[in-house]
Amino acid sequence: MWVGTPNRFSLPPELAFGWRSHHFTRSHKQMEHNNFSLLYTELSLNPDLPTLAGRCMLLTEILLDCNAHPQTQAVCRCLGAYLEEVKTGLTESMRDFQIVEFEEDAEPPRQKAWLLEDTETKCDYCRAVNHVLLVSHFDRDMLPYLTGLLHEVAHSMAGDLITPAQPRMTIHLPARH
């Protein structure tokens, strides 16, 4: 049972979504996000990065068909949870490949030292556009362009994470006579 300062609704912070979210502190928002992610059963199963990327692609395709802000927000909330998991997965999977320290005479790299830097940047772009779709009031005429942009970047990100199935090699043996 939640114990806290009661208000007229007496909802715990992790259950109060929508109109009350702007009243929370940063820690409450983080708690809200973590519990919100758990509402999606698949995320509680800790899917791998290719699976998460595939779901992000699917959700952005659904967004392309949305023509009203409430529809868009519902899909964006779900997409946001998946994008956060992708971001976490990218950070964790590449942590071992980061350069931690340099010798004094070594020249520091000009870029981050891991392979999926571009993928991580694409994920950040997706998160940013998703955030705009979720919280901003924008001209309805801009909706197809924003969802289209999100769709293109998400598909590019997924292309980096999903390895295409290799065609099976067929070996033809000479026929015996």
JSON list of C-alpha atoms in Angstrom, two decimals:
[
{"chain": "A", "resi": 1, "resn": "MET", "atom": "CA", "xyz": [0.00, 0.00, 0.00]},
{"chain": "A", "resi": 2, "resn": "TRP", "atom": "CA", "xyz": [1.25, 3.48, -0.86]},
{"chain": "A", "resi": 3, "resn": "VAL", "atom": "CA", "xyz": [1.93, 5.77, 2.06]},
{"chain": "A", "resi": 4, "resn": "GLY", "atom": "CA", "xyz": [2.35, 9.45, 1.33]},
{"chain": "A", "resi": 5, "resn": "THR", "atom": "CA", "xyz": [0.74, 12.81, 1.56]},
{"chain": "A", "resi": 6, "resn": "PRO", "atom": "CA", "xyz": [-2.86, 12.15, 0.57]},
{"chain": "A", "resi": 7, "resn": "ASN", "atom": "CA", "xyz": [-4.64, 14.35, -1.89]},
{"chain": "A", "resi": 8, "resn": "ARG", "atom": "CA", "xyz": [-8.21, 14.15, -2.97]},
{"chain": "A", "resi": 9, "resn": "PHE", "atom": "CA", "xyz": [-7.38, 11.29, -5.37]},
{"chain": "A", "resi": 10, "resn": "SER", "atom": "CA", "xyz": [-4.79, 9.43, -3.20]},
{"chain": "A", "resi": 11, "resn": "LEU", "atom": "CA", "xyz": [-3.00, 7.90, -6.18]},
{"chain": "A", "resi": 12, "resn": "PRO", "atom": "CA", "xyz": [0.57, 6.72, -5.75]},
{"chain": "A", "resi": 13, "resn": "PRO", "atom": "CA", "xyz": [2.98, 8.53, -8.08]},
{"chain": "A", "resi": 14, "resn": "GLU", "atom": "CA", "xyz": [3.66, 5.41, -10.15]},
{"chain": "A", "resi": 15, "resn": "LEU", "atom": "CA", "xyz": [-0.04, 5.13, -11.03]},
{"chain": "A", "resi": 16, "resn": "ALA", "atom": "CA", "xyz": [-0.72, 8.77, -11.72]},
{"chain": "A", "resi": 17, "resn": "PHE", "atom": "CA", "xyz": [-0.17, 9.40, -15.41]},
{"chain": "A", "resi": 18, "resn": "GLY", "atom": "CA", "xyz": [-1.09, 12.22, -17.70]},
{"chain": "A", "resi": 19, "resn": "TRP", "atom": "CA", "xyz": [-2.29, 15.44, -16.13]},
{"chain": "A", "resi": 20, "resn": "ARG", "atom": "CA", "xyz": [-0.48, 14.90, -12.81]},
{"chain": "A", "resi": 21, "resn": "SER", "atom": "CA", "xyz": [2.93, 14.06, -14.30]},
{"chain": "A", "resi": 22, "resn": "HIS", "atom": "CA", "xyz": [4.09, 17.68, -14.44]},
{"chain": "A", "resi": 23, "resn": "HIS", "atom": "CA", "xyz": [3.77, 17.92, -10.63]},
{"chain": "A", "resi": 24, "resn": "PHE", "atom": "CA", "xyz": [6.32, 15.18, -9.97]},
{"chain": "A", "resi": 25, "resn": "THR", "atom": "CA", "xyz": [9.96, 15.58, -9.13]},
{"chain": "A", "resi": 26, "resn": "ARG", "atom": "CA", "xyz": [12.59, 14.03, -11.36]},
{"chain": "A", "resi": 27, "resn": "SER", "atom": "CA", "xyz": [12.76, 10.90, -9.20]},
{"chain": "A", "resi": 28, "resn": "HIS", "atom": "CA", "xyz": [9.00, 10.44, -9.48]},
{"chain": "A", "resi": 29, "resn": "LYS", "atom": "CA", "xyz": [9.22, 10.83, -13.25]},
{"chain": "A", "resi": 30, "resn": "GLN", "atom": "CA", "xyz": [11.93, 8.17, -13.37]},
{"chain": "A", "resi": 31, "resn": "MET", "atom": "CA", "xyz": [9.81, 5.88, -11.18]},
{"chain": "A", "resi": 32, "resn": "GLU", "atom": "CA", "xyz": [6.82, 6.57, -13.43]},
{"chain": "A", "resi": 33, "resn": "HIS", "atom": "CA", "xyz": [8.88, 5.66, -16.51]},
{"chain": "A", "resi": 34, "resn": "ASN", "atom": "CA", "xyz": [10.21, 2.44, -14.98]},
{"chain": "A", "resi": 35, "resn": "ASN", "atom": "CA", "xyz": [6.74, 1.27, -13.95]},
{"chain": "A", "resi": 36, "resn": "PHE", "atom": "CA", "xyz": [5.28, 2.40, -17.26]},
{"chain": "A", "resi": 37, "resn": "SER", "atom": "CA", "xyz": [7.81, 0.22, -19.09]},
{"chain": "A", "resi": 38, "resn": "LEU", "atom": "CA", "xyz": [6.68, -2.76, -17.04]},
{"chain": "A", "resi": 39, "resn": "LEU", "atom": "CA", "xyz": [3.14, -2.33, -18.36]},
{"chain": "A", "resi": 40, "resn": "TYR", "atom": "CA", "xyz": [4.40, -3.77, -21.64]},
{"chain": "A", "resi": 41, "resn": "THR", "atom": "CA", "xyz": [4.77, -7.48, -20.91]},
{"chain": "A", "resi": 42, "resn": "GLU", "atom": "CA", "xyz": [7.33, -8.04, -23.64]},
{"chain": "A", "resi": 43, "resn": "LEU", "atom": "CA", "xyz": [9.70, -5.53, -22.08]},
{"chain": "A", "resi": 44, "resn": "SER", "atom": "CA", "xyz": [9.64, -7.42, -18.79]},
{"chain": "A", "resi": 45, "resn": "LEU", "atom": "CA", "xyz": [11.03, -10.44, -20.67]},
{"chain": "A", "resi": 46, "resn": "ASN", "atom": "CA", "xyz": [14.22, -8.48, -21.54]},
{"chain": "A", "resi": 47, "resn": "PRO", "atom": "CA", "xyz": [14.14, -8.91, -25.33]},
{"chain": "A", "resi": 48, "resn": "ASP", "atom": "CA", "xyz": [17.38, -8.55, -27.28]},
{"chain": "A", "resi": 49, "resn": "LEU", "atom": "CA", "xyz": [18.29, -5.46, -29.30]},
{"chain": "A", "resi": 50, "resn": "PRO", "atom": "CA", "xyz": [17.15, -6.81, -32.70]},
{"chain": "A", "resi": 51, "resn": "THR", "atom": "CA", "xyz": [13.72, -7.66, -31.25]},
{"chain": "A", "resi": 52, "resn": "LEU", "atom": "CA", "xyz": [13.41, -4.22, -29.64]},
{"chain": "A", "resi": 53, "resn": "ALA", "atom": "CA", "xyz": [14.46, -2.55, -32.90]},
{"chain": "A", "resi": 54, "resn": "GLY", "atom": "CA", "xyz": [11.87, -4.60, -34.80]},
{"chain": "A", "resi": 55, "resn": "ARG", "atom": "CA", "xyz": [9.13, -3.45, -32.41]},
{"chain": "A", "resi": 56, "resn": "CYS", "atom": "CA", "xyz": [10.25, 0.16, -32.83]},
{"chain": "A", "resi": 57, "resn": "MET", "atom": "CA", "xyz": [9.95, -0.24, -36.61]},
{"chain": "A", "resi": 58, "resn": "LEU", "atom": "CA", "xyz": [6.47, -1.70, -36.23]},
{"chain": "A", "resi": 59, "resn": "LEU", "atom": "CA", "xyz": [5.35, 1.09, -33.89]},
{"chain": "A", "resi": 60, "resn": "THR", "atom": "CA", "xyz": [6.62, 3.78, -36.26]},
{"chain": "A", "resi": 61, "resn": "GLU", "atom": "CA", "xyz": [4.70, 2.13, -39.08]},
{"chain": "A", "resi": 62, "resn": "ILE", "atom": "CA", "xyz": [1.58, 2.31, -36.92]},
{"chain": "A", "resi": 63, "resn": "LEU", "atom": "CA", "xyz": [2.35, 5.99, -36.25]},
{"chain": "A", "resi": 64, "resn": "LEU", "atom": "CA", "xyz": [2.25, 6.67, -39.99]},
{"chain": "A", "resi": 65, "resn": "ASP", "atom": "CA", "xyz": [-1.43, 5.68, -39.96]},
{"chain": "A", "resi": 66, "resn": "CYS", "atom": "CA", "xyz": [-2.32, 7.89, -36.97]},
{"chain": "A", "resi": 67, "resn": "ASN", "atom": "CA", "xyz": [-4.16, 11.04, -37.94]},
{"chain": "A", "resi": 68, "resn": "ALA", "atom": "CA", "xyz": [-5.11, 12.47, -34.54]},
{"chain": "A", "resi": 69, "resn": "HIS", "atom": "CA", "xyz": [-3.02, 13.64, -31.61]},
{"chain": "A", "resi": 70, "resn": "PRO", "atom": "CA", "xyz": [-4.61, 11.23, -29.04]},
{"chain": "A", "resi": 71, "resn": "GLN", "atom": "CA", "xyz": [-3.86, 8.24, -31.29]},
{"chain": "A", "resi": 72, "resn": "THR", "atom": "CA", "xyz": [-0.31, 9.47, -31.78]},
{"chain": "A", "resi": 73, "resn": "GLN", "atom": "CA", "xyz": [0.26, 9.97, -28.07]},
{"chain": "A", "resi": 74, "resn": "ALA", "atom": "CA", "xyz": [-0.87, 6.43, -27.22]},
{"chain": "A", "resi": 75, "resn": "VAL", "atom": "CA", "xyz": [1.55, 4.89, -29.72]},
{"chain": "A", "resi": 76, "resn": "CYS", "atom": "CA", "xyz": [4.33, 7.30, -28.72]},
{"chain": "A", "resi": 77, "resn": "ARG", "atom": "CA", "xyz": [4.06, 6.28, -25.07]},
{"chain": "A", "resi": 78, "resn": "CYS", "atom": "CA", "xyz": [4.61, 2.67, -26.05]},
{"chain": "A", "resi": 79, "resn": "LEU", "atom": "CA", "xyz": [7.37, 3.58, -28.52]},
{"chain": "A", "resi": 80, "resn": "GLY", "atom": "CA", "xyz": [9.08, 5.67, -25.85]},
{"chain": "A", "resi": 81, "resn": "ALA", "atom": "CA", "xyz": [9.30, 2.66, -23.53]},
{"chain": "A", "resi": 82, "resn": "TYR", "atom": "CA", "xyz": [10.84, 0.56, -26.30]},
{"chain": "A", "resi": 83, "resn": "LEU", "atom": "CA", "xyz": [13.28, 3.31, -27.30]},
{"chain": "A", "resi": 84, "resn": "GLU", "atom": "CA", "xyz": [14.43, 3.64, -23.69]},
{"chain": "A", "resi": 85, "resn": "GLU", "atom": "CA", "xyz": [15.14, -0.09, -23.63]},
{"chain": "A", "resi": 86, "resn": "VAL", "atom": "CA", "xyz": [17.07, 0.18, -26.91]},
{"chain": "A", "resi": 87, "resn": "LYS", "atom": "CA", "xyz": [19.11, 3.05, -25.49]},
{"chain": "A", "resi": 88, "resn": "THR", "atom": "CA", "xyz": [19.86, 1.07, -22.33]},
{"chain": "A", "resi": 89, "resn": "GLY", "atom": "CA", "xyz": [20.75, -2.01, -24.36]},
{"chain": "A", "resi": 90, "resn": "LEU", "atom": "CA", "xyz": [23.10, -0.06, -26.61]},
{"chain": "A", "resi": 91, "resn": "THR", "atom": "CA", "xyz": [24.81, 1.56, -23.64]},
{"chain": "A", "resi": 92, "resn": "GLU", "atom": "CA", "xyz": [25.23, -1.75, -21.81]},
{"chain": "A", "resi": 93, "resn": "SER", "atom": "CA", "xyz": [26.34, -3.76, -24.84]},
{"chain": "A", "resi": 94, "resn": "MET", "atom": "CA", "xyz": [29.00, -1.26, -25.85]},
{"chain": "A", "resi": 95, "resn": "ARG", "atom": "CA", "xyz": [30.30, -0.42, -22.36]},
{"chain": "A", "resi": 96, "resn": "ASP", "atom": "CA", "xyz": [33.14, -2.96, -22.66]},
{"chain": "A", "resi": 97, "resn": "PHE", "atom": "CA", "xyz": [34.35, -1.39, -25.89]},
{"chain": "A", "resi": 98, "resn": "GLN", "atom": "CA", "xyz": [34.75, 2.16, -24.61]},
{"chain": "A", "resi": 99, "resn": "ILE", "atom": "CA", "xyz": [38.22, 3.56, -24.04]},
{"chain": "A", "resi": 100, "resn": "VAL", "atom": "CA", "xyz": [38.45, 4.40, -20.36]},
{"chain": "A", "resi": 101, "resn": "GLU", "atom": "CA", "xyz": [41.92, 5.93, -20.04]},
{"chain": "A", "resi": 102, "resn": "PHE", "atom": "CA", "xyz": [44.87, 6.90, -22.21]},
{"chain": "A", "resi": 103, "resn": "GLU", "atom": "CA", "xyz": [48.58, 6.85, -21.77]},
{"chain": "A", "resi": 104, "resn": "GLU", "atom": "CA", "xyz": [50.02, 10.32, -21.44]},
{"chain": "A", "resi": 105, "resn": "ASP", "atom": "CA", "xyz": [51.74, 10.28, -24.84]},
{"chain": "A", "resi": 106, "resn": "ALA", "atom": "CA", "xyz": [48.76, 8.73, -26.65]},
{"chain": "A", "resi": 107, "resn": "GLU", "atom": "CA", "xyz": [46.57, 10.95, -28.78]},
{"chain": "A", "resi": 108, "resn": "PRO", "atom": "CA", "xyz": [42.94, 10.79, -27.62]},
{"chain": "A", "resi": 109, "resn": "PRO", "atom": "CA", "xyz": [40.47, 9.67, -30.29]},
{"chain": "A", "resi": 110, "resn": "ARG", "atom": "CA", "xyz": [38.43, 12.32, -32.04]},
{"chain": "A", "resi": 111, "resn": "GLN", "atom": "CA", "xyz": [35.30, 10.19, -31.88]},
{"chain": "A", "resi": 112, "resn": "LYS", "atom": "CA", "xyz": [33.71, 7.80, -29.45]},
{"chain": "A", "resi": 113, "resn": "ALA", "atom": "CA", "xyz": [35.50, 4.50, -29.51]},
{"chain": "A", "resi": 114, "resn": "TRP", "atom": "CA", "xyz": [32.77, 2.01, -30.26]},
{"chain": "A", "resi": 115, "resn": "LEU", "atom": "CA", "xyz": [31.16, 0.65, -33.37]},
{"chain": "A", "resi": 116, "resn": "LEU", "atom": "CA", "xyz": [27.52, 1.53, -32.81]},
{"chain": "A", "resi": 117, "resn": "GLU", "atom": "CA", "xyz": [28.00, 5.23, -32.12]},
{"chain": "A", "resi": 118, "resn": "ASP", "atom": "CA", "xyz": [25.84, 6.10, -35.13]},
{"chain": "A", "resi": 119, "resn": "THR", "atom": "CA", "xyz": [23.17, 3.67, -33.97]},
{"chain": "A", "resi": 120, "resn": "GLU", "atom": "CA", "xyz": [23.15, 5.25, -30.53]},
{"chain": "A", "resi": 121, "resn": "THR", "atom": "CA", "xyz": [22.82, 8.69, -32.13]},
{"chain": "A", "resi": 122, "resn": "LYS", "atom": "CA", "xyz": [19.92, 7.46, -34.27]},
{"chain": "A", "resi": 123, "resn": "CYS", "atom": "CA", "xyz": [18.25, 6.12, -31.12]},
{"chain": "A", "resi": 124, "resn": "ASP", "atom": "CA", "xyz": [18.67, 9.54, -29.49]},
{"chain": "A", "resi": 125, "resn": "TYR", "atom": "CA", "xyz": [17.14, 11.21, -32.56]},
{"chain": "A", "resi": 126, "resn": "CYS", "atom": "CA", "xyz": [14.18, 8.81, -32.38]},
{"chain": "A", "resi": 127, "resn": "ARG", "atom": "CA", "xyz": [13.72, 9.55, -28.69]},
{"chain": "A", "resi": 128, "resn": "ALA", "atom": "CA", "xyz": [13.80, 13.30, -29.36]},
{"chain": "A", "resi": 129, "resn": "VAL", "atom": "CA", "xyz": [11.23, 13.21, -32.19]},
{"chain": "A", "resi": 130, "resn": "ASN", "atom": "CA", "xyz": [9.07, 10.82, -30.17]},
{"chain": "A", "resi": 131, "resn": "HIS", "atom": "CA", "xyz": [9.20, 13.26, -27.26]},
{"chain": "A", "resi": 132, "resn": "VAL", "atom": "CA", "xyz": [8.09, 16.11, -29.53]},
{"chain": "A", "resi": 133, "resn": "LEU", "atom": "CA", "xyz": [5.17, 14.01, -30.77]},
{"chain": "A", "resi": 134, "resn": "LEU", "atom": "CA", "xyz": [4.26, 13.08, -27.22]},
{"chain": "A", "resi": 135, "resn": "VAL", "atom": "CA", "xyz": [4.35, 16.41, -25.42]},
{"chain": "A", "resi": 136, "resn": "SER", "atom": "CA", "xyz": [4.31, 19.22, -27.96]},
{"chain": "A", "resi": 137, "resn": "HIS", "atom": "CA", "xyz": [1.39, 21.01, -29.48]},
{"chain": "A", "resi": 138, "resn": "PHE", "atom": "CA", "xyz": [2.13, 21.26, -33.15]},
{"chain": "A", "resi": 139, "resn": "ASP", "atom": "CA", "xyz": [0.23, 22.10, -36.29]},
{"chain": "A", "resi": 140, "resn": "ARG", "atom": "CA", "xyz": [-1.79, 19.09, -37.45]},
{"chain": "A", "resi": 141, "resn": "ASP", "atom": "CA", "xyz": [-0.31, 19.53, -40.92]},
{"chain": "A", "resi": 142, "resn": "MET", "atom": "CA", "xyz": [3.12, 18.71, -39.45]},
{"chain": "A", "resi": 143, "resn": "LEU", "atom": "CA", "xyz": [2.04, 15.32, -38.05]},
{"chain": "A", "resi": 144, "resn": "PRO", "atom": "CA", "xyz": [2.81, 13.28, -41.19]},
{"chain": "A", "resi": 145, "resn": "TYR", "atom": "CA", "xyz": [6.24, 14.88, -41.50]},
{"chain": "A", "resi": 146, "resn": "LEU", "atom": "CA", "xyz": [7.17, 14.28, -37.87]},
{"chain": "A", "resi": 147, "resn": "THR", "atom": "CA", "xyz": [5.94, 10.68, -37.93]},
{"chain": "A", "resi": 148, "resn": "GLY", "atom": "CA", "xyz": [7.65, 10.15, -41.29]},
{"chain": "A", "resi": 149, "resn": "LEU", "atom": "CA", "xyz": [10.93, 11.46, -39.93]},
{"chain": "A", "resi": 150, "resn": "LEU", "atom": "CA", "xyz": [10.65, 9.21, -36.89]},
{"chain": "A", "resi": 151, "resn": "HIS", "atom": "CA", "xyz": [9.82, 6.26, -39.14]},
{"chain": "A", "resi": 152, "resn": "GLU", "atom": "CA", "xyz": [12.86, 6.83, -41.38]},
{"chain": "A", "resi": 153, "resn": "VAL", "atom": "CA", "xyz": [15.32, 7.24, -38.50]},
{"chain": "A", "resi": 154, "resn": "ALA", "atom": "CA", "xyz": [13.89, 4.24, -36.62]},
{"chain": "A", "resi": 155, "resn": "HIS", "atom": "CA", "xyz": [14.19, 2.07, -39.72]},
{"chain": "A", "resi": 156, "resn": "SER", "atom": "CA", "xyz": [17.78, 3.19, -40.21]},
{"chain": "A", "resi": 157, "resn": "MET", "atom": "CA", "xyz": [18.54, 2.41, -36.55]},
{"chain": "A", "resi": 158, "resn": "ALA", "atom": "CA", "xyz": [16.88, -1.00, -36.85]},
{"chain": "A", "resi": 159, "resn": "GLY", "atom": "CA", "xyz": [18.88, -1.71, -40.01]},
{"chain": "A", "resi": 160, "resn": "ASP", "atom": "CA", "xyz": [22.02, -1.35, -37.91]},
{"chain": "A", "resi": 161, "resn": "LEU", "atom": "CA", "xyz": [20.76, -3.76, -35.25]},
{"chain": "A", "resi": 162, "resn": "ILE", "atom": "CA", "xyz": [18.89, -6.40, -37.22]},
{"chain": "A", "resi": 163, "resn": "THR", "atom": "CA", "xyz": [21.16, -8.65, -39.21]},
{"chain": "A", "resi": 164, "resn": "PRO", "atom": "CA", "xyz": [19.48, -9.89, -42.34]},
{"chain": "A", "resi": 165, "resn": "ALA", "atom": "CA", "xyz": [19.11, -13.64, -42.55]},
{"chain": "A", "resi": 166, "resn": "GLN", "atom": "CA", "xyz": [21.94, -15.03, -44.63]},
{"chain": "A", "resi": 167, "resn": "PRO", "atom": "CA", "xyz": [20.78, -16.96, -47.66]},
{"chain": "A", "resi": 168, "resn": "ARG", "atom": "CA", "xyz": [21.55, -20.63, -47.31]},
{"chain": "A", "resi": 169, "resn": "MET", "atom": "CA", "xyz": [24.40, -21.86, -49.39]},
{"chain": "A", "resi": 170, "resn": "THR", "atom": "CA", "xyz": [23.50, -24.61, -51.78]},
{"chain": "A", "resi": 171, "resn": "ILE", "atom": "CA", "xyz": [26.26, -26.92, -52.93]},
{"chain": "A", "resi": 172, "resn": "HIS", "atom": "CA", "xyz": [25.54, -28.85, -56.09]},
{"chain": "A", "resi": 173, "resn": "LEU", "atom": "CA", "xyz": [27.43, -32.12, -56.26]},
{"chain": "A", "resi": 174, "resn": "PRO", "atom": "CA", "xyz": [28.14, -33.73, -59.59]},
{"chain": "A", "resi": 175, "resn": "ALA", "atom": "CA", "xyz": [25.73, -36.52, -60.41]},
{"chain": "A", "resi": 176, "resn": "ARG", "atom": "CA", "xyz": [27.06, -40.06, -60.32]},
{"chain": "A", "resi": 177, "resn": "HIS", "atom": "CA", "xyz": [26.63, -42.05, -63.48]}
]
